[in-house]
Amino acid sequence: VENRPKYYGREFHGIISREQADELLGGVEGAYILRESQRQPGCYTLALRFGNQTLNYRLFHDGKHFVGEKRFESIHDLVTDGLITLYIETKAAEYISKMTTNPIYEHIGYATLLREKVSRKLSKSKNEPRKTNVTHEEHTAVDKISSLVRRAALTHNDNHFNYEKTHNFKVHTFRGPHWCEYCANFMWGLIAQGVRCSDCGLNVHKQCSKHVPNDCQPDLKRIKKVYCCDLTTLVKAHNTQRPMVVDICIREIEARGLKSEGLYRVSGFTEHIEDVKMAFDRDGEKADISANVYPDINIITGALKLYFRDLPIPVITYDTYSKFIDAAKISNADERLEAVHEVLMLLPPAHYETLRYLMIHLKKVTMNEKDNFMNAENLGIVFGPTLMRPPEDSTLTTLHDMRYQKLIVQILIENEDVLF
């Protein structure tokens, strides 16, 4: 065949009609050919005999062959997998539709192994509930939102430290027979038979993954680093309320750096900051960031800021970003404070707790302003773009929003006792 694409072999029959393809297949089950479209030259179709009929699929190639989500090294593998899937879905359609209606997930396996672990964590974490009361004399904004704070606290308190986490499912090819850990049924196909959570290792059918609860319990063996790791994933893997980097760095800064001039504004030596990052990635909570190793406190503040910048999802999440910016634009101070509080309640619990702890710390920094010359506004300038980034990577949006980012952090610091 002339002009045959280099990635197709003898199965390619050039520009022919559906009827010609049907005739060439000769009614043989499992037989297949490839043809180029008569109406759309350069577009290719897989014609496959199954169930006494010819099925036609639009065929694509981007280095691998595919008609849907699965990608294959060869057309032969694609057809083999397709025939397996067609056979299973045809012969067991009713059974497949009922697979997720009576799962084993709640009774055995992964869920059972987690239950005791989760209950231990919950009992431990509930010792530090969200603030349920706010009193502060001669503060008009406090009077206005105190009941709102209490109501929100009562609503969210039960699950505040029960850090729900969705599974990070990715398509996976299993070697040898494998069974779904949600419905206990066989995972069929030649490749990409199901999905695996890259954080905890749970293996399920793709259709079952939609029904699995948000109860991912990350396995430390799968978490390769501390920096650049999703915040909720990290705290669940290490069974902590906040990322260890935040706790350890803040503890070190408060022990010896609160009076340091230009704290957080002055940059430390970049190479040493990278050393601290590598120490946390390598040694975790055993990382040594004491004055003996890093006498310049600006290295520690730099490492903490770098941790926040490296988060794949910022502390103030992409989902809440625009709501915080909108709140910052409200001119009335009391209404603005109430709006900020309402958006805070939308943050994932691990992000909320991390932000709360950081704001308490930054408030302490401002209380030493006479020595360090860092007030809430200055810290807002430093931490605004560090804690919140627009969902779209737009320089114009970032520049336009900078003053609102600064204002949000300034409000959080000045009103941490009210808002958290």
Short mmCIF file of C-alpha atoms in Angstrom, two decimals:
data_model
loop_
_atom_site.label_atom_id
_atom_site.label_comp_id
_atom_site.label_asym_id
_atom_site.label_seq_id
_atom_site.Cartn_x
_atom_site.Cartn_y
_atom_site.Cartn_z
CA VAL A 1 0.00 0.00 0.00
CA GLU A 2 1.41 3.39 -1.00
CA ASN A 3 1.82 6.16 1.59
CA ARG A 4 1.47 3.76 4.50
CA PRO A 5 2.27 5.53 7.82
CA LYS A 6 5.56 4.21 9.21
CA TYR A 7 3.90 3.17 12.49
CA TYR A 8 1.42 0.80 10.75
CA GLY A 9 2.20 -2.60 9.25
CA ARG A 10 0.47 -5.09 6.97
CA GLU A 11 -2.87 -4.48 8.69
CA PHE A 12 -3.08 -1.09 6.90
CA HIS A 13 -5.12 -1.23 3.65
CA GLY A 14 -5.10 2.40 2.52
CA ILE A 15 -8.15 4.47 1.52
CA ILE A 16 -11.10 2.06 1.37
CA SER A 17 -14.77 2.28 2.31
CA ARG A 18 -16.51 0.66 5.29
CA GLU A 19 -18.14 -1.80 2.91
CA GLN A 20 -14.79 -2.81 1.39
CA ALA A 21 -13.33 -3.26 4.88
CA ASP A 22 -16.30 -5.41 5.88
CA GLU A 23 -15.80 -7.57 2.80
CA LEU A 24 -12.07 -8.00 3.45
CA LEU A 25 -12.69 -9.12 7.04
CA GLY A 26 -14.88 -11.91 5.68
CA GLY A 27 -16.99 -12.28 8.82
CA VAL A 28 -14.13 -13.83 10.83
CA GLU A 29 -14.46 -13.09 14.57
CA GLY A 30 -11.48 -11.15 15.90
CA ALA A 31 -10.17 -10.22 12.44
CA TYR A 32 -9.16 -6.59 11.94
CA ILE A 33 -7.73 -4.15 9.42
CA LEU A 34 -6.83 -0.46 9.39
CA ARG A 35 -8.06 1.93 6.75
CA GLU A 36 -7.72 5.60 5.90
CA SER A 37 -10.91 7.63 5.80
CA GLN A 38 -12.28 8.51 2.38
CA ARG A 39 -13.99 11.63 3.75
CA GLN A 40 -11.11 12.77 5.95
CA PRO A 41 -7.70 11.84 4.48
CA GLY A 42 -5.07 11.53 7.21
CA CYS A 43 -7.64 10.08 9.66
CA TYR A 44 -7.45 6.35 10.37
CA THR A 45 -10.02 3.76 11.44
CA LEU A 46 -9.69 0.34 13.06
CA ALA A 47 -12.27 -2.08 11.64
CA LEU A 48 -12.75 -5.06 13.98
CA ARG A 49 -15.07 -8.06 13.78
CA PHE A 50 -16.81 -8.89 17.04
CA GLY A 51 -20.25 -10.29 17.82
CA ASN A 52 -21.01 -11.01 14.16
CA GLN A 53 -20.62 -7.36 13.20
CA THR A 54 -17.88 -4.99 12.12
CA LEU A 55 -17.03 -2.33 14.72
CA ASN A 56 -15.25 0.84 13.58
CA TYR A 57 -13.05 2.90 15.89
CA ARG A 58 -11.22 6.17 15.18
CA LEU A 59 -7.52 5.36 15.66
CA PHE A 60 -4.85 7.75 16.98
CA HIS A 61 -1.07 7.69 17.37
CA ASP A 62 1.12 9.94 19.53
CA GLY A 63 4.07 7.60 19.84
CA LYS A 64 1.64 4.92 21.04
CA HIS A 65 -1.60 3.63 19.55
CA PHE A 66 -4.96 4.38 21.15
CA VAL A 67 -8.69 4.59 20.56
CA GLY A 68 -9.56 5.60 24.13
CA GLU A 69 -7.54 6.24 27.29
CA LYS A 70 -5.27 3.19 27.10
CA ARG A 71 -2.11 3.47 25.00
CA PHE A 72 -0.37 0.53 23.33
CA GLU A 73 3.01 -0.17 21.79
CA SER A 74 1.45 -2.13 18.91
CA ILE A 75 -1.87 -2.44 17.09
CA HIS A 76 -1.84 -6.15 17.93
CA ASP A 77 -1.81 -5.38 21.68
CA LEU A 78 -4.55 -2.76 21.25
CA VAL A 79 -6.79 -5.26 19.45
CA THR A 80 -6.04 -8.03 21.97
CA ASP A 81 -6.99 -5.80 24.88
CA GLY A 82 -10.05 -4.56 22.99
CA LEU A 83 -11.29 -8.10 22.34
CA ILE A 84 -10.84 -9.05 26.01
CA THR A 85 -12.77 -5.96 27.12
CA LEU A 86 -15.53 -6.43 24.54
CA TYR A 87 -15.94 -10.08 25.52
CA ILE A 88 -16.09 -9.36 29.28
CA GLU A 89 -18.45 -6.40 28.88
CA THR A 90 -20.72 -8.36 26.51
CA LYS A 91 -20.91 -11.61 28.48
CA ALA A 92 -20.94 -10.05 31.95
CA ALA A 93 -22.61 -6.67 31.43
CA GLU A 94 -25.27 -7.25 34.11
CA TYR A 95 -22.71 -8.54 36.59
CA ILE A 96 -20.37 -5.59 35.95
CA SER A 97 -23.19 -3.10 36.49
CA LYS A 98 -23.81 -4.60 39.95
CA MET A 99 -20.14 -4.88 41.00
CA THR A 100 -20.10 -1.65 42.97
CA THR A 101 -23.50 -2.13 44.65
CA ASN A 102 -22.28 -4.63 47.24
CA PRO A 103 -18.58 -3.91 47.74
CA ILE A 104 -16.35 -5.79 50.16
CA TYR A 105 -14.47 -2.56 50.86
CA GLU A 106 -16.27 -1.74 54.11
CA HIS A 107 -15.86 -5.25 55.52
CA ILE A 108 -12.37 -6.51 54.74
CA GLY A 109 -9.02 -5.44 53.39
CA TYR A 110 -7.87 -1.85 53.23
CA ALA A 111 -10.73 -0.28 55.20
CA THR A 112 -10.40 -2.74 58.08
CA LEU A 113 -6.65 -2.23 58.34
CA LEU A 114 -7.20 1.52 58.49
CA ARG A 115 -10.05 1.64 60.96
CA GLU A 116 -8.00 1.24 64.14
CA LYS A 117 -5.25 3.52 62.83
CA VAL A 118 -7.71 6.29 61.96
CA SER A 119 -9.59 6.05 65.25
CA ARG A 120 -6.30 6.37 67.16
CA LYS A 121 -5.42 9.46 65.16
CA LEU A 122 -8.83 11.03 65.70
CA SER A 123 -8.77 10.52 69.44
CA LYS A 124 -5.32 12.04 69.59
CA SER A 125 -6.03 15.01 67.34
CA LYS A 126 -9.31 16.05 68.97
CA ASN A 127 -7.40 17.23 72.02
CA GLU A 128 -6.90 20.51 70.12
CA PRO A 129 -10.28 21.51 68.66
CA ARG A 130 -11.02 24.70 66.81
CA LYS A 131 -11.72 27.72 68.98
CA THR A 132 -15.40 27.81 69.82
CA ASN A 133 -15.51 31.10 71.67
CA VAL A 134 -14.31 34.59 70.89
CA THR A 135 -14.24 37.43 73.41
CA HIS A 136 -12.33 40.65 72.99
CA GLU A 137 -13.54 43.87 74.57
CA GLU A 138 -13.95 47.06 72.52
CA HIS A 139 -13.55 45.22 69.21
CA THR A 140 -16.63 45.85 67.07
CA ALA A 141 -15.74 43.23 64.45
CA VAL A 142 -15.48 40.55 67.10
CA ASP A 143 -18.98 41.16 68.39
CA LYS A 144 -20.27 40.95 64.86
CA ILE A 145 -18.71 37.59 63.96
CA SER A 146 -18.42 35.81 67.31
CA SER A 147 -21.66 33.85 66.84
CA LEU A 148 -20.58 32.96 63.31
CA VAL A 149 -17.29 31.65 64.66
CA ARG A 150 -19.05 29.54 67.27
CA ARG A 151 -21.55 28.14 64.77
CA ALA A 152 -18.84 27.26 62.28
CA ALA A 153 -16.69 25.75 65.02
CA LEU A 154 -19.51 23.50 66.23
CA THR A 155 -20.23 22.43 62.65
CA HIS A 156 -16.66 21.63 61.74
CA ASN A 157 -15.18 20.59 65.06
CA ASP A 158 -16.02 16.90 64.76
CA ASN A 159 -13.95 16.43 61.63
CA HIS A 160 -11.45 19.25 61.94
CA PHE A 161 -8.44 17.02 62.42
CA ASN A 162 -9.89 14.06 60.59
CA TYR A 163 -7.96 15.05 57.51
CA GLU A 164 -9.94 13.59 54.66
CA LYS A 165 -7.81 12.88 51.62
CA THR A 166 -8.88 11.74 48.20
CA HIS A 167 -6.98 8.86 46.65
CA ASN A 168 -4.42 9.81 44.02
CA PHE A 169 -5.47 7.20 41.45
CA LYS A 170 -3.40 6.66 38.34
CA VAL A 171 -3.89 4.12 35.56
CA HIS A 172 -1.76 1.06 36.27
CA THR A 173 -0.75 -2.10 34.40
CA PHE A 174 -0.75 -5.17 36.66
CA ARG A 175 1.50 -8.13 35.93
CA GLY A 176 -0.42 -11.36 36.31
CA PRO A 177 -3.98 -11.81 37.65
CA HIS A 178 -5.17 -9.03 39.95
CA TRP A 179 -8.35 -8.38 41.91
CA CYS A 180 -10.06 -5.12 42.77
CA GLU A 181 -9.78 -4.17 46.46
CA TYR A 182 -13.15 -2.44 46.37
CA CYS A 183 -15.44 -5.05 44.80
CA ALA A 184 -13.16 -8.15 44.95
CA ASN A 185 -13.69 -8.88 41.25
CA PHE A 186 -11.09 -9.74 38.62
CA MET A 187 -9.38 -6.83 36.83
CA TRP A 188 -9.41 -7.69 33.15
CA GLY A 189 -7.47 -6.45 30.14
CA LEU A 190 -3.99 -6.79 28.66
CA ILE A 191 -2.69 -3.49 30.08
CA ALA A 192 -4.04 -0.67 32.26
CA GLN A 193 -6.53 -3.06 33.87
CA GLY A 194 -7.28 -0.64 36.71
CA VAL A 195 -5.96 2.23 38.79
CA ARG A 196 -3.59 2.39 41.76
CA CYS A 197 -3.37 5.12 44.39
CA SER A 198 0.19 6.41 44.18
CA ASP A 199 0.02 7.54 47.83
CA CYS A 200 -1.34 4.44 49.61
CA GLY A 201 -1.21 1.67 46.98
CA LEU A 202 -4.95 0.83 46.82
CA ASN A 203 -5.76 -1.11 43.61
CA VAL A 204 -9.27 -0.87 42.12
CA HIS A 205 -11.22 -0.91 38.87
CA LYS A 206 -11.47 2.50 37.26
CA GLN A 207 -15.27 2.41 37.66
CA CYS A 208 -14.89 1.39 41.32
CA SER A 209 -12.52 4.31 42.00
CA LYS A 210 -15.51 6.67 41.74
CA HIS A 211 -17.10 4.98 44.78
CA VAL A 212 -14.06 4.65 47.07
CA PRO A 213 -14.36 7.00 50.11
CA ASN A 214 -11.89 9.84 50.65
CA ASP A 215 -9.94 7.79 53.18
CA CYS A 216 -6.47 7.61 51.63
CA GLN A 217 -3.88 6.83 54.27
CA PRO A 218 -0.53 7.60 52.59
CA ASP A 219 2.26 5.08 53.06
CA LEU A 220 5.57 6.64 54.12
CA LYS A 221 7.39 4.25 51.79
CA ARG A 222 5.64 5.93 48.87
CA ILE A 223 6.33 9.51 50.00
CA LYS A 224 9.78 10.20 48.58
CA LYS A 225 10.28 13.75 49.86
CA VAL A 226 9.02 16.46 52.20
CA TYR A 227 9.27 19.52 49.97
CA CYS A 228 7.02 19.65 46.88
CA CYS A 229 4.71 17.06 48.49
CA ASP A 230 0.97 17.73 48.82
CA LEU A 231 0.34 19.20 52.29
CA THR A 232 -2.48 16.84 53.33
CA THR A 233 -0.58 13.83 51.97
CA LEU A 234 2.49 14.73 54.04
CA VAL A 235 0.68 15.25 57.35
CA LYS A 236 -1.34 12.04 56.96
CA ALA A 237 1.77 10.05 56.05
CA HIS A 238 3.62 11.33 59.14
CA ASN A 239 0.52 11.31 61.36
CA THR A 240 0.96 14.97 62.36
CA GLN A 241 -1.40 17.93 62.54
CA ARG A 242 0.92 20.14 60.48
CA PRO A 243 3.88 19.60 58.17
CA MET A 244 6.99 18.88 60.22
CA VAL A 245 8.90 21.60 58.33
CA VAL A 246 6.49 24.22 59.65
CA ASP A 247 6.69 23.02 63.25
CA ILE A 248 10.48 22.58 63.35
CA CYS A 249 11.34 25.83 61.56
CA ILE A 250 8.93 27.95 63.60
CA ARG A 251 10.19 26.39 66.82
CA GLU A 252 13.78 27.27 65.85
CA ILE A 253 12.87 30.82 64.75
CA GLU A 254 10.95 31.55 67.96
CA ALA A 255 13.81 30.17 70.06
CA ARG A 256 16.48 32.45 68.64
CA GLY A 257 15.25 34.78 65.93
CA LEU A 258 12.18 36.83 66.88
CA LYS A 259 14.27 39.96 67.49
CA SER A 260 16.35 39.56 64.32
CA GLU A 261 16.14 42.70 62.16
CA GLY A 262 14.20 42.18 58.93
CA LEU A 263 13.01 38.71 59.94
CA TYR A 264 11.49 36.99 56.85
CA ARG A 265 12.30 40.06 54.72
CA VAL A 266 16.06 39.49 54.68
CA SER A 267 17.09 36.54 52.51
CA GLY A 268 19.47 33.83 53.61
CA PHE A 269 22.20 32.34 51.42
CA THR A 270 20.42 30.32 48.71
CA GLU A 271 22.87 27.42 48.79
CA HIS A 272 22.37 26.96 52.55
CA ILE A 273 18.56 27.15 52.16
CA GLU A 274 18.80 24.32 49.61
CA ASP A 275 20.89 22.38 52.16
CA VAL A 276 18.08 22.70 54.70
CA LYS A 277 15.57 21.53 52.09
CA MET A 278 17.71 18.47 51.31
CA ALA A 279 18.10 17.76 55.03
CA PHE A 280 14.31 17.62 55.50
CA ASP A 281 13.86 15.51 52.35
CA ARG A 282 16.58 13.12 53.52
CA ASP A 283 16.15 13.02 57.32
CA GLY A 284 12.56 14.21 57.90
CA GLU A 285 11.88 15.24 61.47
CA LYS A 286 15.47 14.34 62.44
CA ALA A 287 16.89 17.15 60.27
CA ASP A 288 19.32 19.31 62.26
CA ILE A 289 18.69 23.03 61.71
CA SER A 290 20.16 24.22 65.01
CA ALA A 291 22.38 27.28 65.41
CA ASN A 292 25.43 25.01 65.45
CA VAL A 293 24.76 24.06 61.82
CA TYR A 294 22.98 27.21 60.54
CA PRO A 295 23.83 30.21 62.74
CA ASP A 296 22.08 32.65 60.34
CA ILE A 297 18.36 32.58 61.24
CA ASN A 298 17.54 33.93 57.75
CA ILE A 299 18.47 30.53 56.33
CA ILE A 300 15.72 28.94 58.43
CA THR A 301 13.13 31.58 57.48
CA GLY A 302 14.17 31.12 53.85
CA ALA A 303 13.71 27.35 54.10
CA LEU A 304 10.23 27.83 55.59
CA LYS A 305 9.20 30.25 52.83
CA LEU A 306 10.61 27.87 50.21
CA TYR A 307 8.51 25.03 51.64
CA PHE A 308 5.33 27.08 51.18
CA ARG A 309 6.34 28.18 47.66
CA ASP A 310 7.09 24.58 46.63
CA LEU A 311 3.68 23.22 47.65
CA PRO A 312 1.83 21.84 44.60
CA ILE A 313 -1.38 23.28 46.10
CA PRO A 314 -0.71 26.48 48.10
CA VAL A 315 -1.73 26.80 51.77
CA ILE A 316 -4.52 29.10 50.56
CA THR A 317 -5.77 26.71 47.92
CA TYR A 318 -6.55 27.43 44.28
CA ASP A 319 -10.22 26.69 44.98
CA THR A 320 -10.46 29.47 47.57
CA TYR A 321 -8.09 31.98 45.95
CA SER A 322 -10.68 34.07 44.09
CA LYS A 323 -12.97 34.11 47.15
CA PHE A 324 -10.16 35.52 49.33
CA ILE A 325 -9.36 38.16 46.68
CA ASP A 326 -13.06 39.12 46.51
CA ALA A 327 -13.16 39.38 50.31
CA ALA A 328 -10.10 41.66 50.30
CA LYS A 329 -11.87 44.04 47.89
CA ILE A 330 -14.73 44.72 50.36
CA SER A 331 -14.34 48.29 51.60
CA ASN A 332 -16.18 47.95 54.94
CA ALA A 333 -13.68 46.54 57.46
CA ASP A 334 -16.22 44.54 59.50
CA GLU A 335 -17.85 42.99 56.45
CA ARG A 336 -14.42 42.23 55.00
CA LEU A 337 -13.38 40.42 58.19
CA GLU A 338 -16.55 38.35 58.18
CA ALA A 339 -16.07 37.47 54.50
CA VAL A 340 -12.48 36.37 55.16
CA HIS A 341 -13.68 34.15 58.00
CA GLU A 342 -16.30 32.50 55.79
CA VAL A 343 -13.68 31.65 53.16
CA LEU A 344 -11.31 30.31 55.83
CA MET A 345 -13.96 27.71 56.66
CA LEU A 346 -13.68 26.40 53.09
CA LEU A 347 -10.01 25.47 53.42
CA PRO A 348 -9.13 21.76 53.76
CA PRO A 349 -8.54 21.01 57.47
CA ALA A 350 -4.77 20.42 57.10
CA HIS A 351 -4.39 23.72 55.24
CA TYR A 352 -6.54 25.53 57.81
CA GLU A 353 -4.48 24.17 60.71
CA THR A 354 -1.17 25.06 59.03
CA LEU A 355 -2.36 28.59 58.29
CA ARG A 356 -3.67 29.00 61.85
CA TYR A 357 -0.34 27.94 63.37
CA LEU A 358 1.64 30.18 61.00
CA MET A 359 -0.52 33.23 61.79
CA ILE A 360 -0.07 32.72 65.53
CA HIS A 361 3.68 32.68 64.90
CA LEU A 362 3.64 35.77 62.66
CA LYS A 363 1.62 37.61 65.32
CA LYS A 364 4.51 36.91 67.73
CA VAL A 365 6.89 38.33 65.13
CA THR A 366 4.89 41.59 65.00
CA MET A 367 4.96 41.80 68.80
CA ASN A 368 8.75 42.22 68.48
CA GLU A 369 8.46 44.96 65.86
CA LYS A 370 10.66 47.35 67.88
CA ASP A 371 13.58 44.99 67.35
CA ASN A 372 12.84 43.29 64.02
CA PHE A 373 11.01 46.17 62.27
CA MET A 374 8.46 43.72 60.85
CA ASN A 375 4.79 44.65 61.22
CA ALA A 376 1.75 42.86 59.80
CA GLU A 377 1.85 44.88 56.58
CA ASN A 378 5.52 44.04 55.95
CA LEU A 379 4.87 40.36 56.60
CA GLY A 380 1.86 40.54 54.28
CA ILE A 381 4.13 41.72 51.48
CA VAL A 382 6.48 38.78 52.13
CA PHE A 383 3.89 36.03 52.66
CA GLY A 384 1.09 37.14 50.32
CA PRO A 385 2.51 35.56 47.14
CA THR A 386 4.07 32.76 49.19
CA LEU A 387 0.80 31.49 50.69
CA MET A 388 -1.57 32.15 47.79
CA ARG A 389 -1.18 31.89 44.02
CA PRO A 390 -3.80 32.34 41.26
CA PRO A 391 -5.00 29.08 39.67
CA GLU A 392 -3.96 30.26 36.21
CA ASP A 393 -0.26 30.94 35.70
CA SER A 394 -0.69 34.57 34.65
CA THR A 395 1.88 37.28 35.40
CA LEU A 396 -0.73 39.99 34.87
CA THR A 397 -3.14 38.41 37.37
CA THR A 398 -0.34 37.96 39.90
CA LEU A 399 0.75 41.60 39.61
CA HIS A 400 -2.84 42.85 39.79
CA ASP A 401 -3.64 40.75 42.88
CA MET A 402 -0.45 41.45 44.87
CA ARG A 403 -1.97 44.20 47.01
CA TYR A 404 -4.95 42.00 47.84
CA GLN A 405 -2.69 39.07 48.69
CA LYS A 406 -0.77 41.34 51.04
CA LEU A 407 -4.00 42.62 52.60
CA ILE A 408 -5.37 39.10 53.21
CA VAL A 409 -2.22 38.00 55.07
CA GLN A 410 -2.17 41.29 57.01
CA ILE A 411 -5.81 40.75 58.08
CA LEU A 412 -5.08 37.14 59.10
CA ILE A 413 -2.13 38.22 61.26
CA GLU A 414 -3.85 41.17 62.92
CA ASN A 415 -7.03 39.18 63.64
CA GLU A 416 -5.66 35.68 64.23
CA ASP A 417 -7.26 35.50 67.67
CA VAL A 418 -10.66 36.24 66.09
CA LEU A 419 -10.46 34.35 62.81
CA PHE A 420 -8.99 31.06 64.07
#
